[in-house]
Tab-separated table of C-alpha atoms and ligand atoms in Angstrom:
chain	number	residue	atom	x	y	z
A	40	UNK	CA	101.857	-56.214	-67.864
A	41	UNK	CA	103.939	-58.182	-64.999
A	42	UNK	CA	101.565	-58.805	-62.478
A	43	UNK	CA	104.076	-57.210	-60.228
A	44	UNK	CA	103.700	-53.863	-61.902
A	45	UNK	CA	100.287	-53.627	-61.256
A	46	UNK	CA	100.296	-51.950	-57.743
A	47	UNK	CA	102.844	-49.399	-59.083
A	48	UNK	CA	100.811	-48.780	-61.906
A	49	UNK	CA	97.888	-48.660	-59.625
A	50	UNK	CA	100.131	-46.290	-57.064
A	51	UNK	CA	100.750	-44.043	-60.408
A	52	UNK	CA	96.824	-43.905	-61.161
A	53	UNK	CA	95.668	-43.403	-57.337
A	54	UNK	CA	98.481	-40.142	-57.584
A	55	UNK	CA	97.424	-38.846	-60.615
A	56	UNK	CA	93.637	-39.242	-59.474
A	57	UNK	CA	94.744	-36.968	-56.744
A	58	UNK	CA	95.801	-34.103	-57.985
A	59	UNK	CA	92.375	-33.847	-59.653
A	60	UNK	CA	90.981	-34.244	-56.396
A	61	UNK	CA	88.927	-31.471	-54.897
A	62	UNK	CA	90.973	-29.109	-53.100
A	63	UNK	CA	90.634	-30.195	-48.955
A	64	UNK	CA	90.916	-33.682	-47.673
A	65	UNK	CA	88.499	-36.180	-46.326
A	66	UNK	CA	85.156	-34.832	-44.260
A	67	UNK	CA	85.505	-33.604	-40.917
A	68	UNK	CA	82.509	-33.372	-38.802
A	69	UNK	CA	82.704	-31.713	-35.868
A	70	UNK	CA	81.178	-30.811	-32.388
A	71	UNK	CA	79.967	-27.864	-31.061
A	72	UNK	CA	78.913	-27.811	-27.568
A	73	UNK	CA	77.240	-24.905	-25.921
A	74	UNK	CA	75.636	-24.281	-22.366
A	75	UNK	CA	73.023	-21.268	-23.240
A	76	UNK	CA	69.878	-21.875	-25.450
A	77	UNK	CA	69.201	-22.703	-29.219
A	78	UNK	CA	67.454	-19.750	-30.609
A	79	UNK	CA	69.794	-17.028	-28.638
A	80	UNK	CA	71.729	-14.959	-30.826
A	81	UNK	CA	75.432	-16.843	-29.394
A	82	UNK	CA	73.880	-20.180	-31.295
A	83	UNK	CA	73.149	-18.573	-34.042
A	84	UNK	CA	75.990	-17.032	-34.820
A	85	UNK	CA	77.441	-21.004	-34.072
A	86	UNK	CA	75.554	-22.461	-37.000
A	87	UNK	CA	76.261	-19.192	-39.293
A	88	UNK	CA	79.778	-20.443	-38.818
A	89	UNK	CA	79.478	-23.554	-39.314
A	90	UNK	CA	77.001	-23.005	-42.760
A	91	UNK	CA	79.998	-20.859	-43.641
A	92	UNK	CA	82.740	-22.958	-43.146
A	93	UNK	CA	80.482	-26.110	-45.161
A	94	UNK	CA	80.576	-23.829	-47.758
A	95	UNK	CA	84.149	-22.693	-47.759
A	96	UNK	CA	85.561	-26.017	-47.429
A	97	UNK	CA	82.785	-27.662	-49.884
A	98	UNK	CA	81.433	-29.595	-46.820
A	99	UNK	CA	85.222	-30.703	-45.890
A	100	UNK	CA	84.621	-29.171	-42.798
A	101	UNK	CA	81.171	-29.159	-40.940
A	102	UNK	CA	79.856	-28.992	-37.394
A	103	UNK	CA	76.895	-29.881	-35.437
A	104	UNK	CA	75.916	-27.059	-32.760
A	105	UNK	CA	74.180	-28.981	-29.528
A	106	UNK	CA	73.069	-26.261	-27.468
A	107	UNK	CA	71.664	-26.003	-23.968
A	108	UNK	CA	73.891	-27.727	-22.391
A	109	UNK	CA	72.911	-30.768	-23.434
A	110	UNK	CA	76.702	-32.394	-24.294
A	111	UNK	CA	77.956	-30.318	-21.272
A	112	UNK	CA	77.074	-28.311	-18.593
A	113	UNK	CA	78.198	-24.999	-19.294
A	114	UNK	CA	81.361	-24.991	-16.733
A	115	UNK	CA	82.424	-27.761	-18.014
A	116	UNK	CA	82.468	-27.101	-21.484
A	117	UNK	CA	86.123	-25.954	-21.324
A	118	UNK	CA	87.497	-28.488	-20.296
A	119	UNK	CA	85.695	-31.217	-22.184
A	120	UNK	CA	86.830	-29.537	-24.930
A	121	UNK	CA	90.435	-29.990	-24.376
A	122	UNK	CA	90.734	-34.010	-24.409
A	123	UNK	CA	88.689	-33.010	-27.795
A	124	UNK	CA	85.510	-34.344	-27.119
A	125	UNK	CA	83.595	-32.256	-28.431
A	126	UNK	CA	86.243	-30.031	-30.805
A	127	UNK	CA	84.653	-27.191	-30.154
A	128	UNK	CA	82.714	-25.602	-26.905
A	129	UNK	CA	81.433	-21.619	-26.218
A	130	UNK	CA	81.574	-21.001	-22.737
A	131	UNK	CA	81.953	-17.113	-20.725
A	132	UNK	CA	84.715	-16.114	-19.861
A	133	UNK	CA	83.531	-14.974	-16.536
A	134	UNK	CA	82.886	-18.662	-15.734
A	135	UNK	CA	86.660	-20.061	-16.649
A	136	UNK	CA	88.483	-16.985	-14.773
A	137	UNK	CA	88.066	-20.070	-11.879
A	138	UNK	CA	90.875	-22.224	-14.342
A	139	UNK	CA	91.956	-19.211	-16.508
A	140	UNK	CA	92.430	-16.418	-14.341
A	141	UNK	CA	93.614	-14.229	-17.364
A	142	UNK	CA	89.693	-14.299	-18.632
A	143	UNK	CA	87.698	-12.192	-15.397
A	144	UNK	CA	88.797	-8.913	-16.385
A	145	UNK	CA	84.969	-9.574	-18.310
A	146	UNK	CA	83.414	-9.222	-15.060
A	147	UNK	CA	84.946	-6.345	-13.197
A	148	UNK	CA	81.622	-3.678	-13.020
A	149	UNK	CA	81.938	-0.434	-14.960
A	150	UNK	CA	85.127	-0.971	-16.374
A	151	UNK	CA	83.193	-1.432	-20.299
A	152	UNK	CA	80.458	1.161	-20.729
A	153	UNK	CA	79.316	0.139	-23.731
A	154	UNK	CA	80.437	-2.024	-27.005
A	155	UNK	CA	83.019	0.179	-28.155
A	156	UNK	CA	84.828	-0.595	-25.062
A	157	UNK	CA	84.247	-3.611	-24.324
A	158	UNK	CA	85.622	-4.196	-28.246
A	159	UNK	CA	88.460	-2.913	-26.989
A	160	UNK	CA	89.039	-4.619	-24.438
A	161	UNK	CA	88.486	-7.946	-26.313
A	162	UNK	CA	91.360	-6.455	-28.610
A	163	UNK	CA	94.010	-6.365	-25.206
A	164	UNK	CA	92.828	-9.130	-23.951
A	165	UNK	CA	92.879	-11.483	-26.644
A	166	UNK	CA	96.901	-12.194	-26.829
A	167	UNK	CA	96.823	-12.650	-23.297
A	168	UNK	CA	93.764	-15.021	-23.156
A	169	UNK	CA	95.044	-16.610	-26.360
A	170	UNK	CA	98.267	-17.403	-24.914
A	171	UNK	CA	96.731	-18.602	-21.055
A	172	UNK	CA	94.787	-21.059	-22.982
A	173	UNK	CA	97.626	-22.453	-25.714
A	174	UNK	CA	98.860	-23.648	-22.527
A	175	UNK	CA	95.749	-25.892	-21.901
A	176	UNK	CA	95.605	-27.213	-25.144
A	177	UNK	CA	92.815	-24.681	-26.156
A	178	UNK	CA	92.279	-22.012	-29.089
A	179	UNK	CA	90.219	-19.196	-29.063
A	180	UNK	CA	88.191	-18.881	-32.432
A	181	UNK	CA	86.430	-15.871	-31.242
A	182	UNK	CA	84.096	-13.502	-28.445
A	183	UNK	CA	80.915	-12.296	-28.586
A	184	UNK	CA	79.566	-10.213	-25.865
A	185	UNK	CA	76.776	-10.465	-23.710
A	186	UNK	CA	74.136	-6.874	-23.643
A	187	UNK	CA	75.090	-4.785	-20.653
A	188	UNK	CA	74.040	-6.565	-17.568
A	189	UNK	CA	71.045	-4.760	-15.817
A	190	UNK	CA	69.092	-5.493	-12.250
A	191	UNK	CA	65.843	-7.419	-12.278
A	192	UNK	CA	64.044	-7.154	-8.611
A	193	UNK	CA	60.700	-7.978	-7.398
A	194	UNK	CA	60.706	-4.494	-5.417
A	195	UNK	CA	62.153	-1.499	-6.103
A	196	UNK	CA	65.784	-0.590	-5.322
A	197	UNK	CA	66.961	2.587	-4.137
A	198	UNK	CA	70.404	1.697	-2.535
A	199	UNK	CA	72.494	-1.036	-1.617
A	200	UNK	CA	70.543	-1.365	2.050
A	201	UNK	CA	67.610	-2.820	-0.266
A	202	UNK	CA	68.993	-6.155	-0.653
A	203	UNK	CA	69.423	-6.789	2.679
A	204	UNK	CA	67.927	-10.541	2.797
A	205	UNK	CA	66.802	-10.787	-0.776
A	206	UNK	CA	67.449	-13.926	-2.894
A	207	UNK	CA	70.058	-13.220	-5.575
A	208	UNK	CA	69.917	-15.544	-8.763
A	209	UNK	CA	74.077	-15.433	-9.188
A	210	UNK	CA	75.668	-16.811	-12.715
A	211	UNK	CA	79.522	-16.455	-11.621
A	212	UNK	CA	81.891	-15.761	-9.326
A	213	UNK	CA	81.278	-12.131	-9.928
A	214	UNK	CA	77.674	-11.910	-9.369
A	215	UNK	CA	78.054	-14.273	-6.403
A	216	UNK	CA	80.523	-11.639	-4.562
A	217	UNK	CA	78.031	-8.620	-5.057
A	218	UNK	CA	75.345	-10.553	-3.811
A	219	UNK	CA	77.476	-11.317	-0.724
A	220	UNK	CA	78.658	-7.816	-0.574
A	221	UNK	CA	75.083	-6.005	-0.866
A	222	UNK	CA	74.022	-8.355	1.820
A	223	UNK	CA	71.469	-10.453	-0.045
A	224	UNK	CA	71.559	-14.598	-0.347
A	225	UNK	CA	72.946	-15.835	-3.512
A	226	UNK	CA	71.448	-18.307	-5.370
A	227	UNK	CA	73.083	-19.919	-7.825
A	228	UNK	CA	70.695	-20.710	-10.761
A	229	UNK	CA	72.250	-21.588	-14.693
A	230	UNK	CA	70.127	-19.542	-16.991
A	231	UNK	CA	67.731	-22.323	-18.145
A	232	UNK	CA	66.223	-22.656	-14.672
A	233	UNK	CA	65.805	-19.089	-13.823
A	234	UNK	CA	62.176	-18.995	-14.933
A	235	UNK	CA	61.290	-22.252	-12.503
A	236	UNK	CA	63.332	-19.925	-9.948
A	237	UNK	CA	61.201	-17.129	-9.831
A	238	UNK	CA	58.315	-19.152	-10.577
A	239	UNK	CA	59.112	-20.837	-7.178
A	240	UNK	CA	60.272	-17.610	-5.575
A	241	UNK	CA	63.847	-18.900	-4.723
A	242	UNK	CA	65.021	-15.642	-5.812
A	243	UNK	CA	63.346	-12.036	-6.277
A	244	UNK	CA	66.312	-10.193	-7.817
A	245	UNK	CA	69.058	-11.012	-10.207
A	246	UNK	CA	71.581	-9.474	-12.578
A	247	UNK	CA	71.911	-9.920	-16.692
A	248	UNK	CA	71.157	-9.301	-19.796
A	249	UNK	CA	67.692	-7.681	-21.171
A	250	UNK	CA	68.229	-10.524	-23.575
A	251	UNK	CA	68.210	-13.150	-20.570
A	252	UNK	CA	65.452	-11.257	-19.288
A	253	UNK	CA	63.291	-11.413	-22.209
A	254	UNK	CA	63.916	-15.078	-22.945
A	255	UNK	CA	62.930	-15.851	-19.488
A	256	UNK	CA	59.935	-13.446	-20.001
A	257	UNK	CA	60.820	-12.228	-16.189
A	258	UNK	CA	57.702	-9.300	-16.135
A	259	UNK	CA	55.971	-12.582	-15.552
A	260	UNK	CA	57.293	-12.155	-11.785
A	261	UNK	CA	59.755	-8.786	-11.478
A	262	UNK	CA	58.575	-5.426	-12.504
A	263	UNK	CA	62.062	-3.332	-12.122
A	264	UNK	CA	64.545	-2.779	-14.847
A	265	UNK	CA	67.419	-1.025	-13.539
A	266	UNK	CA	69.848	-0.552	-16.988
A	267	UNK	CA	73.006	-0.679	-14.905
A	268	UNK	CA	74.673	-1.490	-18.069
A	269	UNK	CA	77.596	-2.593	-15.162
A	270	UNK	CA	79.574	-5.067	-17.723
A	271	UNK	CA	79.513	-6.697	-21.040
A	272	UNK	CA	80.511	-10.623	-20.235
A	273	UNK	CA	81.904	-12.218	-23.409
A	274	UNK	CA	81.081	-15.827	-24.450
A	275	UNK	CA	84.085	-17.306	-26.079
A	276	UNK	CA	84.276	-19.804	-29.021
A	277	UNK	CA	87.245	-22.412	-28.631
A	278	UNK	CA	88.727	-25.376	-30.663
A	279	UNK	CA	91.169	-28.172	-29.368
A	280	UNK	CA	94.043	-27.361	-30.478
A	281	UNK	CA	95.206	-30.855	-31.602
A	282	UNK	CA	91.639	-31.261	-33.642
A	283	UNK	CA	92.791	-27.574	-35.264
A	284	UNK	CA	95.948	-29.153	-35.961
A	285	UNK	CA	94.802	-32.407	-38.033
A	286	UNK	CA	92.844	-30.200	-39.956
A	287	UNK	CA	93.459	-29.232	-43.748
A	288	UNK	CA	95.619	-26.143	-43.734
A	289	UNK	CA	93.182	-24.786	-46.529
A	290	UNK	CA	90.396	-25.525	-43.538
A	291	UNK	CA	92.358	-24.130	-41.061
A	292	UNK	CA	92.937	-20.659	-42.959
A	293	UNK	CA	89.061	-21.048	-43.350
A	294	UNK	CA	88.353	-21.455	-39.829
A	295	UNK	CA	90.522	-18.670	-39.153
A	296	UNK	CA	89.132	-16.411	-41.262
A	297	UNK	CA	85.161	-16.697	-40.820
A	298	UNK	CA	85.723	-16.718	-37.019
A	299	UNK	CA	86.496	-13.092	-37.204
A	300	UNK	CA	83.566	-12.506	-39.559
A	301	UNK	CA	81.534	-14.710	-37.231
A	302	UNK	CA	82.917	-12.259	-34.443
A	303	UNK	CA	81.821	-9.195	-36.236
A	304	UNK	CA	78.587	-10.374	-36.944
A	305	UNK	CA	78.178	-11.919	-33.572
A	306	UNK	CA	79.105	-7.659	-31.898
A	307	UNK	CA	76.410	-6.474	-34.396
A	308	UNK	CA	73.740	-9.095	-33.318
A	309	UNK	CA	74.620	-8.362	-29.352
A	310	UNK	CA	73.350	-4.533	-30.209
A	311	UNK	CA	70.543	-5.738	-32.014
A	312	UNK	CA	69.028	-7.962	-29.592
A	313	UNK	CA	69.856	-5.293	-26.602
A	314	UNK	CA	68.139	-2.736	-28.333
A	315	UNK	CA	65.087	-5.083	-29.206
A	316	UNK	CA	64.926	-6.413	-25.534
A	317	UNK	CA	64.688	-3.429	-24.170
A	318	UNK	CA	61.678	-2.336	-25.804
A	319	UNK	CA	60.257	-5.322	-24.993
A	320	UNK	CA	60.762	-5.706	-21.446
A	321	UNK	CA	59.312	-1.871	-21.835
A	322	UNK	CA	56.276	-3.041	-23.731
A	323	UNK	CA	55.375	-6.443	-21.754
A	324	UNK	CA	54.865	-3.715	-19.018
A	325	UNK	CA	58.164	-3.675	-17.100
A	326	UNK	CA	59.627	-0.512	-15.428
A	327	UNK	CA	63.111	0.044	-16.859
A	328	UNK	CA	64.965	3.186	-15.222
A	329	UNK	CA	68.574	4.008	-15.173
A	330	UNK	CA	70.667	3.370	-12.363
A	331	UNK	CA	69.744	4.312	-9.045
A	332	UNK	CA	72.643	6.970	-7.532
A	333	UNK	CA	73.475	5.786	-4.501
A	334	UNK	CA	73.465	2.220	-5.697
A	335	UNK	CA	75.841	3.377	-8.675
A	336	UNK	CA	77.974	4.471	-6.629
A	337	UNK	CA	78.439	1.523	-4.058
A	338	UNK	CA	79.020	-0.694	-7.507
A	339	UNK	CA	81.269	1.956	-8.482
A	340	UNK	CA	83.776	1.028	-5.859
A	341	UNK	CA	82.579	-2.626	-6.120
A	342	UNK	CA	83.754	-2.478	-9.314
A	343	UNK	CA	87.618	0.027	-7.852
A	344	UNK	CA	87.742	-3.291	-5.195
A	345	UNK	CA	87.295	-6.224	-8.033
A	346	UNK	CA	90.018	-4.595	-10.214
A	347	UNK	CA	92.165	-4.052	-7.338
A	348	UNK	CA	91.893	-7.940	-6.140
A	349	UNK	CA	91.786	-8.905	-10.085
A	350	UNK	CA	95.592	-7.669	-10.274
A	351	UNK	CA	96.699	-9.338	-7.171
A	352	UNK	CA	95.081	-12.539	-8.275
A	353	UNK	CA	96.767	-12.533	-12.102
A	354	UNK	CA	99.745	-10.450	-11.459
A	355	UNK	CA	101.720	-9.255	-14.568
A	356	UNK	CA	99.017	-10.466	-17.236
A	357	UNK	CA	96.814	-8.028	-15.636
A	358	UNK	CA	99.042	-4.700	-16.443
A	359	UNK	CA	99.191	-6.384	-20.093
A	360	UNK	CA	95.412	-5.937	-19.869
A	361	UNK	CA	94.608	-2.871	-18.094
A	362	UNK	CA	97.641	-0.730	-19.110
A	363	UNK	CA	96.663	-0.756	-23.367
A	364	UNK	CA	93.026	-0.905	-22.343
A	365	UNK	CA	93.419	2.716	-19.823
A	366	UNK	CA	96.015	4.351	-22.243
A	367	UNK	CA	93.295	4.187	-25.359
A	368	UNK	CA	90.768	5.654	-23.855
B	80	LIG	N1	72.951	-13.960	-19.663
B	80	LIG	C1	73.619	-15.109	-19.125
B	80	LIG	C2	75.019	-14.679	-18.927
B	80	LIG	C3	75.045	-13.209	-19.084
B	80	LIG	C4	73.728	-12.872	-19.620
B	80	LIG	O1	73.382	-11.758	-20.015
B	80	LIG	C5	73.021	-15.521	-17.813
B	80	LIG	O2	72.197	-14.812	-17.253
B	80	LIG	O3	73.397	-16.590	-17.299
């Protein structure tokens, strides 16, 4: 052979070789950063994903979950995520309604009751959130919710008048404003430090999850459980767009597809660990009662004012929300 043939032979063999070549292209490795803990059910639904995809893709596609806000802290997540390092971030939604206004329809009290509608409110709000955050160079994979949030407080709580002075432990912009609006100091705390916080006694009252209560074993200091059950704040998986891009379409369709199964599974792990966290604030001695009635209804019209402003604040997108959301009910 002509010793100028060989690379064309060589091009011939290197295109035959890759037809027999496994079906996606070279390894990706990706990123997953999250701001809440390791062994909550959000992270583990992360790494069933990412098992899932491994296995899909056979290992074309991988990630690495780093939780507790070690790449990030949780606010930022969002946005480190769209210069694409890292590819992928879960952050609430409550928390980017500060860039993404489109997203704090999450955190407007009593407007979800329980999963089924806060399911369907995912389902409105989705297209709208999708396309607010196209724009930023962002994807939505998928939402999983938090359990209903509930009151935690040091002394029991019979109407707004109670918090008068108290020290709030506030997670959002939400929490933040009822604090301010019940009259009590808020005290912004991320949820890793809100054991140290009531171990110090910066705050004697805060509101979230059983879930967040039980991991920060808060009987150890509060002995009220009030089950407000006043919203269901989603955590939302998201991929930069330009990594989604470069990837495999094979991958991609892969990606796409065990998101929503990482979604479903995700819905039925938030009513597991609700249930279970329940019992156990119950059993490690805690007094969980329903919603006080003249509290209720001061949140109620918390929760008329916060849509009200909500609409002014996001205009049109709103209606795109609230008007499919009201009409299926
Ligand atoms: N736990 C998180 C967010 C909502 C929840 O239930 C927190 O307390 O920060």
């Amino acid at each position: 052979m002509h010793r100028r043939h060989v690379p064309v032979a060589l091009a011939a063999t290197l295109a035959g070789l890759s037809v027999a070549r496994p079906l996606f292209a070279a390894p990706t490795q990706w990123t997953v950063a999250t701001g809440y803990r390791s062994d909550g059910f959000h992270a583990a639904t992360l790494r069933w994903l990412g098992q899932a995809l491994s296995e899909a893709t056979q290992g074309a596609l991988s990630w690495q979950v780093v939780a507790d806000g070690k790449l990030a802290p949780l606010a930022k997540i969002p946005e480190a995520v769209t210069t694409g390092q890292p590819e992928v971030g879960e952050c609430i939604m409550t928390t980017m309604a500060g860039a993404w206004p489109v997203c704090g329809a999450d955190a407007i009290p009593f407007m979800t009751r329980h999963g089924a509608d806060a399911l369907r409110l995912w389902k409105v709000q989705r297209p709208v959130v999708d396309r607010a955050l196209r724009a930023s160079g962002l994807v939505p994979l998928y939402a999983v919710p938090w359990p209903g949030q509930g009151l935690y407080s040091v002394e029991p709580v019979r109407s707004a008048a109670d918090f008068r002075g108290r020290r709030m432990r506030t997670y959002n912009p939400t929490t933040r404003r009822i604090a301010e609006m019940l009259e009590a100091t808020p005290v912004e705390v991320a949820m890793a430090d809100v054991g140290k916080a009531l171990e110090t006694g910066r705050i004697d009252s805060m509101i979230t999850s059983s879930v967040t209560g039980v991991e920060q074993q808060a009987w150890r200091w509060m002995h009220h459980f009030y089950d407000l059950n006043a919203w269901m704040p989603k955590n939302l998986v998201m991929v930069n767009a330009a990594a989604l891009e470069r990837l495999d379409p094979k991958a991609r369709t892969a990606l796409t597809e065990l998101s929503a199964q990482a979604e479903q599974r995700g819905w039925a792990a938030a009513e597991q660990a609700a249930l279970q966290s329940r019992e156990t604030l119950a059993k490690e001695g805690m007094q969980v009662e329903s919603t006080p009635p003249y509290l209720r209804g001061t949140l109620v019209r918390m929760g008329e004012r916060f849509a009200r402003e909500w609409v002014r604040e996001v205009g049109p997108q709103a209606n795109q929300i609230f008007i499919p959301y009201f009409s299926q009910q």
